[in-house]
Tab-separated table of C-alpha atoms in Angstrom:
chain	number	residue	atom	x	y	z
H	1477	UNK	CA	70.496	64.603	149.339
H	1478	UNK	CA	69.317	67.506	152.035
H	1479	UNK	CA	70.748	70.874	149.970
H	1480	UNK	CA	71.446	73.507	152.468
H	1481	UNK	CA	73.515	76.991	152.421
H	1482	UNK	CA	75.586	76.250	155.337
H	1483	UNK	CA	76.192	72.969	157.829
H	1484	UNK	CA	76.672	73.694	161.064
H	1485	UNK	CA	78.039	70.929	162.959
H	1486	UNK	CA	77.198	71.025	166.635
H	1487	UNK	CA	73.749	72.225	168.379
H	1488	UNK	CA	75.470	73.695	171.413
H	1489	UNK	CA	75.220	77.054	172.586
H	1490	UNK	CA	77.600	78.597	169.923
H	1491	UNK	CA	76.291	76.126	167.038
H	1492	UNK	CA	72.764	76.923	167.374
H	1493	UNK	CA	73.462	81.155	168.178
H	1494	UNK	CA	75.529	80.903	164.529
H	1495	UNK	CA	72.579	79.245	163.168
H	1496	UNK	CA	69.881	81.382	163.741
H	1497	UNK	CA	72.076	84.649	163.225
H	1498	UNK	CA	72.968	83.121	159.599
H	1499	UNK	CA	68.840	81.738	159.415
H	1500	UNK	CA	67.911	85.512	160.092
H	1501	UNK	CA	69.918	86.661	157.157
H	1502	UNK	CA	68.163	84.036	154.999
H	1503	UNK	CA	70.169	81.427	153.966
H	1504	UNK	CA	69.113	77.970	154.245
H	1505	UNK	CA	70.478	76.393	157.282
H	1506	UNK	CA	71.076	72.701	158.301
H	1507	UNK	CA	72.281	71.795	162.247
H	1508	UNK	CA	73.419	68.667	163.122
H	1509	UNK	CA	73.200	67.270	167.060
H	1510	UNK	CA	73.654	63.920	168.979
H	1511	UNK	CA	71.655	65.253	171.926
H	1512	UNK	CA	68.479	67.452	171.789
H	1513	UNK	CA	68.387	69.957	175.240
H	1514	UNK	CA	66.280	68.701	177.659
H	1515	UNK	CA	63.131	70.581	178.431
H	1516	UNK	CA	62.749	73.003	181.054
H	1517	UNK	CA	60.563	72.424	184.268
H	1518	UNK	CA	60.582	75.145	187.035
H	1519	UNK	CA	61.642	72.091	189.777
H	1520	UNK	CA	64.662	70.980	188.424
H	1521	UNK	CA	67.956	71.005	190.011
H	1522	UNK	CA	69.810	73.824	188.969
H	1523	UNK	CA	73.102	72.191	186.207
H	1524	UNK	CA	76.088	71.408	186.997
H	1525	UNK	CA	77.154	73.465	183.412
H	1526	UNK	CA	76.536	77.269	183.746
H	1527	UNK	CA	78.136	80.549	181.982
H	1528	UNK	CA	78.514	83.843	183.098
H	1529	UNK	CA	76.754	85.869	180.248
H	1530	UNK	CA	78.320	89.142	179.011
H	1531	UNK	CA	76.554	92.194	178.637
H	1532	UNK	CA	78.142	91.798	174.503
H	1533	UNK	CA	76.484	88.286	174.477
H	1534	UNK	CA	73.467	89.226	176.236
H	1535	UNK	CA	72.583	91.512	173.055
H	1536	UNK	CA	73.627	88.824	170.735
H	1537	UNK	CA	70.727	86.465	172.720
H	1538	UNK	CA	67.766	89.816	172.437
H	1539	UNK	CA	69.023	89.702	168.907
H	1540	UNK	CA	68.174	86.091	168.247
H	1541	UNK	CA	65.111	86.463	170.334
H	1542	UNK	CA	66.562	83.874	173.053
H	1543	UNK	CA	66.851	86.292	175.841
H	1544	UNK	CA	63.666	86.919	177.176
H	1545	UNK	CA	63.047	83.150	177.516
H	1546	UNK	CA	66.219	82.455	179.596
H	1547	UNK	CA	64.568	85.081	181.785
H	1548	UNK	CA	61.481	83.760	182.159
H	1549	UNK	CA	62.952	80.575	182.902
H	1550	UNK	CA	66.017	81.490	185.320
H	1551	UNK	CA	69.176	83.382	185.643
H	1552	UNK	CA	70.899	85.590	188.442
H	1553	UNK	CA	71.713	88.834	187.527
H	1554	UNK	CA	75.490	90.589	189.122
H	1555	UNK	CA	76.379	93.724	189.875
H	1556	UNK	CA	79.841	93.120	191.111
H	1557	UNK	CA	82.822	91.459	190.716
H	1558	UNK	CA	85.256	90.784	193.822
H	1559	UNK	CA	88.481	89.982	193.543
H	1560	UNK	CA	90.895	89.164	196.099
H	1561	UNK	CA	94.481	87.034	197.647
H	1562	UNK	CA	94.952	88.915	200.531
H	1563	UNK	CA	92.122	90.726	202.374
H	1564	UNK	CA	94.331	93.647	202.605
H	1565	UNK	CA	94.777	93.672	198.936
H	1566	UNK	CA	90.619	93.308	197.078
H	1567	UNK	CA	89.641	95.365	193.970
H	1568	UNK	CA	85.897	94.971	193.444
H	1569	UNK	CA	84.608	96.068	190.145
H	1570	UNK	CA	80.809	97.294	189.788
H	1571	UNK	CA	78.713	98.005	186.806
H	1572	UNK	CA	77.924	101.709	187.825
H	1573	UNK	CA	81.966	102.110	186.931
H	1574	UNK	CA	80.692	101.601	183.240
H	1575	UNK	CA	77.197	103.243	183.646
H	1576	UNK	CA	75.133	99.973	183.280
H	1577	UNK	CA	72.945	97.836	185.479
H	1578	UNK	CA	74.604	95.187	185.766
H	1579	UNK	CA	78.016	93.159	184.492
H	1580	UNK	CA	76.244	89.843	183.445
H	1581	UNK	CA	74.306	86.504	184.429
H	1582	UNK	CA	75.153	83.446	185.268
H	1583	UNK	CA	72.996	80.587	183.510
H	1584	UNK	CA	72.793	77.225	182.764
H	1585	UNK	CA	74.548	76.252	179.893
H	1586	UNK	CA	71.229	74.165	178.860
H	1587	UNK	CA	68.855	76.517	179.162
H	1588	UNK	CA	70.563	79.260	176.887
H	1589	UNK	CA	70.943	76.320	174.030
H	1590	UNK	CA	67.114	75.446	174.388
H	1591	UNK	CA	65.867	78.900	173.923
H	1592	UNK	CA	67.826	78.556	170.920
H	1593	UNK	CA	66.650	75.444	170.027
H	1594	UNK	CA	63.119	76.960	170.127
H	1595	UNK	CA	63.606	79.489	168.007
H	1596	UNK	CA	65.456	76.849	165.831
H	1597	UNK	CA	62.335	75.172	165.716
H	1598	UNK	CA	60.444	78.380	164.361
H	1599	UNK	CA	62.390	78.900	161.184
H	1600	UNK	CA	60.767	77.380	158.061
H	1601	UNK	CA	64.866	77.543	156.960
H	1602	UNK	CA	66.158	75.847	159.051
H	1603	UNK	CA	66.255	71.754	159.303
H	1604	UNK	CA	67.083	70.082	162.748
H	1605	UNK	CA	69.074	66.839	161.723
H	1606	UNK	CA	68.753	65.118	165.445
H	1607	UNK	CA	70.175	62.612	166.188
H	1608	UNK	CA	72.600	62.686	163.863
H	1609	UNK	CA	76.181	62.646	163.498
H	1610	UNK	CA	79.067	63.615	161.018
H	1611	UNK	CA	80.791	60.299	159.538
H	1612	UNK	CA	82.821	62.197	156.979
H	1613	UNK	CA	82.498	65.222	154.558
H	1614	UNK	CA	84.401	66.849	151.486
H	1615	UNK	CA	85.703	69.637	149.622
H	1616	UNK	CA	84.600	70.469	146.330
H	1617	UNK	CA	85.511	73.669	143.953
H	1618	UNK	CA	81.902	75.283	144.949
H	1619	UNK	CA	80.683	73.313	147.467
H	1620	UNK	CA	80.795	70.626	150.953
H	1621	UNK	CA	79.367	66.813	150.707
H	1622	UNK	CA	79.421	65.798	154.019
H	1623	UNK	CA	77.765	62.155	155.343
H	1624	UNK	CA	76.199	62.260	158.564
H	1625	UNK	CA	75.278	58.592	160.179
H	1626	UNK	CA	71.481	58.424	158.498
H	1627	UNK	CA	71.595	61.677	155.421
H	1628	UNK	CA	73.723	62.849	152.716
H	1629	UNK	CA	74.145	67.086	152.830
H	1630	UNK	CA	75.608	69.362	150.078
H	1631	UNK	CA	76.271	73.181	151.841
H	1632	UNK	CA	77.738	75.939	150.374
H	1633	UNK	CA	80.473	76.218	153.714
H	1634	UNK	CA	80.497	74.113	156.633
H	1635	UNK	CA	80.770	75.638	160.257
H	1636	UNK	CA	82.474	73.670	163.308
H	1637	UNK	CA	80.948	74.013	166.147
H	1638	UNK	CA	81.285	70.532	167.772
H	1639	UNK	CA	83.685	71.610	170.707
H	1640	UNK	CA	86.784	71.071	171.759
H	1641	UNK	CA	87.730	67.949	170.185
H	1642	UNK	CA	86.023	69.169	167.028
H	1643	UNK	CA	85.849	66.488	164.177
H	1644	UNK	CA	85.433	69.278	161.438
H	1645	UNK	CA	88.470	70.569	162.461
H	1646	UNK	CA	90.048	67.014	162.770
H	1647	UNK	CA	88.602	66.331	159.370
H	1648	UNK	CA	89.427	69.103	157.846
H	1649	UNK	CA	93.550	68.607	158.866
H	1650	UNK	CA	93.344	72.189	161.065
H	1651	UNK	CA	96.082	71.953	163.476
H	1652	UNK	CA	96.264	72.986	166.747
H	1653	UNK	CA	98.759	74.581	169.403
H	1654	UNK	CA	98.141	74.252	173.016
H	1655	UNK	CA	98.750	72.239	176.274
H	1656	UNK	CA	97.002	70.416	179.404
H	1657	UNK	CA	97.162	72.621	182.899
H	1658	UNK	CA	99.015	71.067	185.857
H	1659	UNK	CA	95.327	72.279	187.460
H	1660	UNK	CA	91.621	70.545	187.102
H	1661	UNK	CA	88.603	72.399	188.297
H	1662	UNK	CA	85.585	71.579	190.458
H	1663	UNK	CA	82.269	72.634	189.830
H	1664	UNK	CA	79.910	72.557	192.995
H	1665	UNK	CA	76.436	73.414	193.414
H	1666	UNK	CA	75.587	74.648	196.948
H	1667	UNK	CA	72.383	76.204	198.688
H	1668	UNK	CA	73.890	79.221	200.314
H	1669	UNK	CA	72.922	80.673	203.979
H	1670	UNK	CA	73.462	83.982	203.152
H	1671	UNK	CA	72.341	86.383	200.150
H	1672	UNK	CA	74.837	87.744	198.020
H	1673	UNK	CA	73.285	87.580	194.702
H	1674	UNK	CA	74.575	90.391	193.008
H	1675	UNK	CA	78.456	89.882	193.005
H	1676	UNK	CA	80.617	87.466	191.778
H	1677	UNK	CA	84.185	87.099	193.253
H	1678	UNK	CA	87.438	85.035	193.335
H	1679	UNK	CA	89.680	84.419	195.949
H	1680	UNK	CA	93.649	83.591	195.036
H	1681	UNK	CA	95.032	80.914	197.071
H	1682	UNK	CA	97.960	78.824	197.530
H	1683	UNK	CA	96.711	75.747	195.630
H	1684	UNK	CA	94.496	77.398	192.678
H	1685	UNK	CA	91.455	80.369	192.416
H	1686	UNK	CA	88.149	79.546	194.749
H	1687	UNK	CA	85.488	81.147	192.866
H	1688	UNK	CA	81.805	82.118	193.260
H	1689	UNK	CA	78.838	82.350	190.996
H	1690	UNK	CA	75.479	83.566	192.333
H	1691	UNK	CA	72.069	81.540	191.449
H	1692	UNK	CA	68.621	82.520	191.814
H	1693	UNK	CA	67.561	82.425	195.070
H	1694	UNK	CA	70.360	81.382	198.103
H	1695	UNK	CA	72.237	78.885	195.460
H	1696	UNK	CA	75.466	79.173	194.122
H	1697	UNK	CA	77.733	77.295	192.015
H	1698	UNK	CA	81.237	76.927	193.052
H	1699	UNK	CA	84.513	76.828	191.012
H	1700	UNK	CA	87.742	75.147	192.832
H	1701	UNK	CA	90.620	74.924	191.378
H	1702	UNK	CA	93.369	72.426	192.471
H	1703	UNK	CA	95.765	70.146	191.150
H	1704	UNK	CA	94.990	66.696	189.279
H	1705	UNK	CA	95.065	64.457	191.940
H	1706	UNK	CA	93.547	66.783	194.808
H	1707	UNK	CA	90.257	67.057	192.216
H	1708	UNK	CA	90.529	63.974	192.134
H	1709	UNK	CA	90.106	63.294	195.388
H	1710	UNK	CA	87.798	65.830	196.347
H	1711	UNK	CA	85.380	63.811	193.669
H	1712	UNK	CA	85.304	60.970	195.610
H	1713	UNK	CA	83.945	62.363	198.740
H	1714	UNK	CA	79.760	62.228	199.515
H	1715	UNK	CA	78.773	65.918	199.583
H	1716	UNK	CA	78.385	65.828	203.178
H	1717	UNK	CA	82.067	65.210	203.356
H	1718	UNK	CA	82.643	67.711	200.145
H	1719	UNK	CA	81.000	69.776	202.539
H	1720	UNK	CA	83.260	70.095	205.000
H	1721	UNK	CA	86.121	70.796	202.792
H	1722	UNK	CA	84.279	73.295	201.410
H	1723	UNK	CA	83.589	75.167	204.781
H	1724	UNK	CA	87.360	74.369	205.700
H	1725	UNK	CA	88.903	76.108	202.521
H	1726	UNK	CA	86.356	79.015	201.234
H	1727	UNK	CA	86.408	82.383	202.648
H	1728	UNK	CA	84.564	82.615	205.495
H	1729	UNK	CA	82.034	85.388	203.583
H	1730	UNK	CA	80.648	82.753	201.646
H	1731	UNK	CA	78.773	81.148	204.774
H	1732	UNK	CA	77.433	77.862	205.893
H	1733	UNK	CA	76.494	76.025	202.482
H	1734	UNK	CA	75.267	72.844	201.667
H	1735	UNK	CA	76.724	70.733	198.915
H	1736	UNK	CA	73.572	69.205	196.410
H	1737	UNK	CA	76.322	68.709	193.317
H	1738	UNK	CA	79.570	68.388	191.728
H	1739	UNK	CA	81.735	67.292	189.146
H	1740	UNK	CA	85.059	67.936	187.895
H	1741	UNK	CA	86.957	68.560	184.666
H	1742	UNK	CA	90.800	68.946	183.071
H	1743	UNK	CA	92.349	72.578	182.381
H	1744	UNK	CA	93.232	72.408	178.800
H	1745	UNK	CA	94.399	75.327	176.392
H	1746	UNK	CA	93.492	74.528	172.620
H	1747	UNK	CA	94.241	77.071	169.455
H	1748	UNK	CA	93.339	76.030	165.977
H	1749	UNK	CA	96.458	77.319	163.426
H	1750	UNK	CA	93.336	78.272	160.830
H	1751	UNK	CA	89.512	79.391	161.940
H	1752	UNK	CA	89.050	79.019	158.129
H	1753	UNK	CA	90.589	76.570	155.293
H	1754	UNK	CA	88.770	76.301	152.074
H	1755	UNK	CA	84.306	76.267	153.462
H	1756	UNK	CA	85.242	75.048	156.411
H	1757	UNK	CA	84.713	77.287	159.182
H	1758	UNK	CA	85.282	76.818	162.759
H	1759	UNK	CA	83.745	78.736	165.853
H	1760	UNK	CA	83.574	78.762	169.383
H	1761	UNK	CA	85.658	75.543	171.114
H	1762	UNK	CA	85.986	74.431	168.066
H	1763	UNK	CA	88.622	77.440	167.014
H	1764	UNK	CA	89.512	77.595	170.971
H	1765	UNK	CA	89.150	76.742	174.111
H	1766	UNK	CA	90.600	79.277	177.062
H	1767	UNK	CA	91.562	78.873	180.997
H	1768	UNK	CA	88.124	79.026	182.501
H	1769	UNK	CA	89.662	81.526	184.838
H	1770	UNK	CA	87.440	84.708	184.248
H	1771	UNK	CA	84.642	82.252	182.575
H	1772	UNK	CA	84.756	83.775	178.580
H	1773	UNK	CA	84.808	80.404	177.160
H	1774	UNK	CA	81.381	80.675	175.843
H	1775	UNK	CA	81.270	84.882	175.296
H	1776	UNK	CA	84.534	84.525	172.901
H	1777	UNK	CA	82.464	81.643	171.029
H	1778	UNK	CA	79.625	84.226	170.645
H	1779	UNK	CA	81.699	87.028	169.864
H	1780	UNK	CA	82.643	84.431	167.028
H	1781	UNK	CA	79.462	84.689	165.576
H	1782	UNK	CA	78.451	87.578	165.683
H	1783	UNK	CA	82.049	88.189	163.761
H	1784	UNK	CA	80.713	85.921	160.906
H	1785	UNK	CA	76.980	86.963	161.192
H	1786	UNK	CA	77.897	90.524	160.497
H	1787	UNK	CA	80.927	89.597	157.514
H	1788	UNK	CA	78.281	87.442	155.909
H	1789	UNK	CA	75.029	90.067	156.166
H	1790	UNK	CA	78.067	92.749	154.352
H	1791	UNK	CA	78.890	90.569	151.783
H	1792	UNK	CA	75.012	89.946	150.662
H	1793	UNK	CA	74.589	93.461	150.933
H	1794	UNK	CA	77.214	94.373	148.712
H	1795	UNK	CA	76.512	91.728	145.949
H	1796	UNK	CA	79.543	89.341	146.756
H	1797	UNK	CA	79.808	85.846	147.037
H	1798	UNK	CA	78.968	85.062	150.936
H	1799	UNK	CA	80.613	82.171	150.754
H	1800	UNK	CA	83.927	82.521	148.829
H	1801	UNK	CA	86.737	81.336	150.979
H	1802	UNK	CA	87.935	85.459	150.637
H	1803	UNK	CA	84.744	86.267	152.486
H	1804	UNK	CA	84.797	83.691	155.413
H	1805	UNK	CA	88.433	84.270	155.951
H	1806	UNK	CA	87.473	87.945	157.229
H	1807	UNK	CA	86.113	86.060	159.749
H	1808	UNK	CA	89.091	84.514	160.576
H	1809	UNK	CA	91.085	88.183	160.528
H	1810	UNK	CA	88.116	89.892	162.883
H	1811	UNK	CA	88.528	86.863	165.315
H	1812	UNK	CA	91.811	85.564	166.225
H	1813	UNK	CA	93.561	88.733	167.644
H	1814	UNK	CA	91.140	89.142	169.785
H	1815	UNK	CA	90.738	85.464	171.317
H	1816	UNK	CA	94.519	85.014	170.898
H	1817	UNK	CA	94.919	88.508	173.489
H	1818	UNK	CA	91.929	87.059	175.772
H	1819	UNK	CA	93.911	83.468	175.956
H	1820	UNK	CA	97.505	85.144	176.194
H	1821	UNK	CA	95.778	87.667	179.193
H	1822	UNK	CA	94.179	84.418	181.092
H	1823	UNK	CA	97.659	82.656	180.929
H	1824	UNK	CA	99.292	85.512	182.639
H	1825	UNK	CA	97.576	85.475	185.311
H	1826	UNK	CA	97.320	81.784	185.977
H	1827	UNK	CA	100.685	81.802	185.621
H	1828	UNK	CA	101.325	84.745	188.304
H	1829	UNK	CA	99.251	83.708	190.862
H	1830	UNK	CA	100.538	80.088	190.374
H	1831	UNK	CA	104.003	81.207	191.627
H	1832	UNK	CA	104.676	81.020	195.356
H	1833	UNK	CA	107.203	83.189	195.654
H	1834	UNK	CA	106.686	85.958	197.892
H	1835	UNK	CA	108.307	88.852	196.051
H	1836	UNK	CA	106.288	87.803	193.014
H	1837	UNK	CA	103.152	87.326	195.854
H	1838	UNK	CA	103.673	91.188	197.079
H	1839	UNK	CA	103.282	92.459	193.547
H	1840	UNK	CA	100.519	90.645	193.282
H	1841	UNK	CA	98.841	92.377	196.072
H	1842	UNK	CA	100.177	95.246	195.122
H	1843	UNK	CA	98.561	95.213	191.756
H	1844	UNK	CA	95.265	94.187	192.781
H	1845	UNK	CA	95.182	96.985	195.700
H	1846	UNK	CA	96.471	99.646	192.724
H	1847	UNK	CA	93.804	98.344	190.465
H	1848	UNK	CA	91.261	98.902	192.819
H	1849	UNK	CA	92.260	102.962	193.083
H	1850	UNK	CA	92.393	103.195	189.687
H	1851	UNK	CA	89.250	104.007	188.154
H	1852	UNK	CA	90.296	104.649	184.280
H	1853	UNK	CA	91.805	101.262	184.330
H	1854	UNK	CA	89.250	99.532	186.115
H	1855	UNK	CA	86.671	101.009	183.734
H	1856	UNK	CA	88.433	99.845	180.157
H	1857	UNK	CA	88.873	96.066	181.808
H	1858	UNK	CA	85.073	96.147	182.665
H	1859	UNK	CA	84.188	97.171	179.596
H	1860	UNK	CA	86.297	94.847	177.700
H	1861	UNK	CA	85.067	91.887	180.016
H	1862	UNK	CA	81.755	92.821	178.856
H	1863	UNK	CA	82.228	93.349	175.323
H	1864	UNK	CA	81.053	96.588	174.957
């Protein structure tokens, strides 16, 4: 039997950033993962999968040593952030509004978890169990049992970090509240004829959002959000033809693109009634998963740990038991507020842009054109976005 201080189910981004954090603080960590990432070569097409990194998680990956990596590999750095229904009514936000450089990056999803996974790799206290899966696992007064497919672990706490349809939490019996959109979305990768790098923006239309995210060089991947069975069709189209659409339905500033990707997924919003019960904790999708809307899926998951990371390092410090259930449920307290306000704030606005009326339509403007002239306001939401 493998003997371990914590279990963290789930090598993903958020699994192997709670990893390390809790490896750095020297306890003896175990990480479990179906898939390893796939290396990194300079000539492969850009994912389908990307994140736009906060400034908050950006320090949380220089902390973990992951960052400068991801740089050297690739990332696109923005400035701005463009928002927009009705040309008359656009609030752009910019990063000199909160005296930094920059807002964020956008970056493959894979690339962030295999700078993890390398630093994974350096830690004499840390065992990679992949492949491998979680069959079952246990409760005990003191400690977890858990049985993967191939090895038998015993951990002090077990962390959840296998997504969405997390078995930990399933497991475990953690409920959860939440409900499917009427809306999928559309992710598109496109080579782009003009450069405009260094802002993000959305555009509110009739049928759902149209968003872009800048990539290095003139690509950019492409958010569309519709309803089921529009998606649906839209997936079924060659690019050429995806294409068209494209050209047909963006705003006209994103210019002639070419489609080299796509792929589509379900709007779903998931809430776990617990983060903690007993050792089990959960993080990231695991705890929830949000309306991709202003894309802080994966910055809420890393918020998550550094929540835990920082509870745990103050509970060695001060001589207590890291891992009584009093302990980890701090966690739980420093974390849901906080993604339960983020989830509540992305509802709101799907829902008011969703609604066709015009009154509601005209406040909308109106909001978005008062946002724009109002600096204070604009400066707290850009540094909240951020996380600092």
């Amino acid at each position: 039997m493998l003997k371990v201080d914590c279990l963290v189910i789930g090598g993903g981004m958020v699994g192997a950033a709670a990893a390390l954090s809790l490896a750095d603080l020297g306890l003896k960590v175990a990480v479990v993962e179906v898939h390893a990432p796939q290396a990194y070569l300079p000539e492969q097409d850009f994912d389908l999968r990307v994140s736009a990194i906060s400034l908050a998680s950006e320090q949380l990956l220089q902390q973990l040593n992951a960052w400068q990596q991801v740089q050297d590999w690739r990332s696109c750095v923005y400035k701005r952030l463009g928002v927009w229904e009705d040309d008359i009514a656009y609030a752009e936000f910019n990063a000199d509004e909160i005296q930094q450089s920059h807002l964020g990056h956008i970056i493959e999803n894979r690339l962030i978890q295999l700078s993890l996974w390398q630093q994974l790799e350096q830690k004499s206290n840390v065992t990679l169990l992949c492949p491998e899966q979680l069959d079952t696992f246990c409760q005990r007064k003191d400690k977890v049992i858990a049985q993967l497919t191939n090895t038998q672990v015993e951990a002090n706490f077990i962390i959840g970090a296998d997504g969405a349809n997390s078995k930990v939490r399933q497991i475990s019996g953690i409920g959860i509240t939440g409900w499917d959109y009427q809306q999928s979305a559309m992710l598109i990768n496109v080579k782009t004829e003009l450069e405009q790098q260094n802002i993000t923006w959305q555009k509110f239309v009739a049928g759902g959002p149209l968003a872009y995210l800048p990539m290095p060089g003139n690509n950019a991947s492409l958010v569309w959000y519709q309803d089921k069975a529009e998606i649906k069709r839209l997936s079924a189209l060659s690019n050429e033809q995806l294409q068209t659409e494209v050209l047909k339905n963006f705003p006209k500033r994103l210019g002639n693109v070419e489609v080299l990707a796509k792929g589509a997924f379900p709007l779903t919003r998931r809430h776990a009634n617990n983060y903690v019960k007993g050792r089990v904790v959960l993080l990231g999708d695991s705890a929830h998963t949000i309306n991709p809307l202003a894309g802080q899926g994966v910055n809420l998951g890393f918020k998550d740990v550094t929540a835990l990371q920082t509870i745990i390092a103050k509970a060695i410090g001060s001589g207590e038991n890291y891992h009584d259930v009093s302990v980890l449920k701090r966690y739980e307290r420093s974390r849901r507020t906080d993604n339960l306000l983020m989830m509540t704030g992305m509802d709101a606005i799907y829902t008011t842009f969703s609604n066709p009326s015009t009154p509601i339509k005209l406040l909308r403007n109106i909001g978005i054109f008062a946002a724009h002239r109002a600096p204070m306001l604009k400066k707290k939401a850009l540094a909240y976005a951020c996380g600092i």
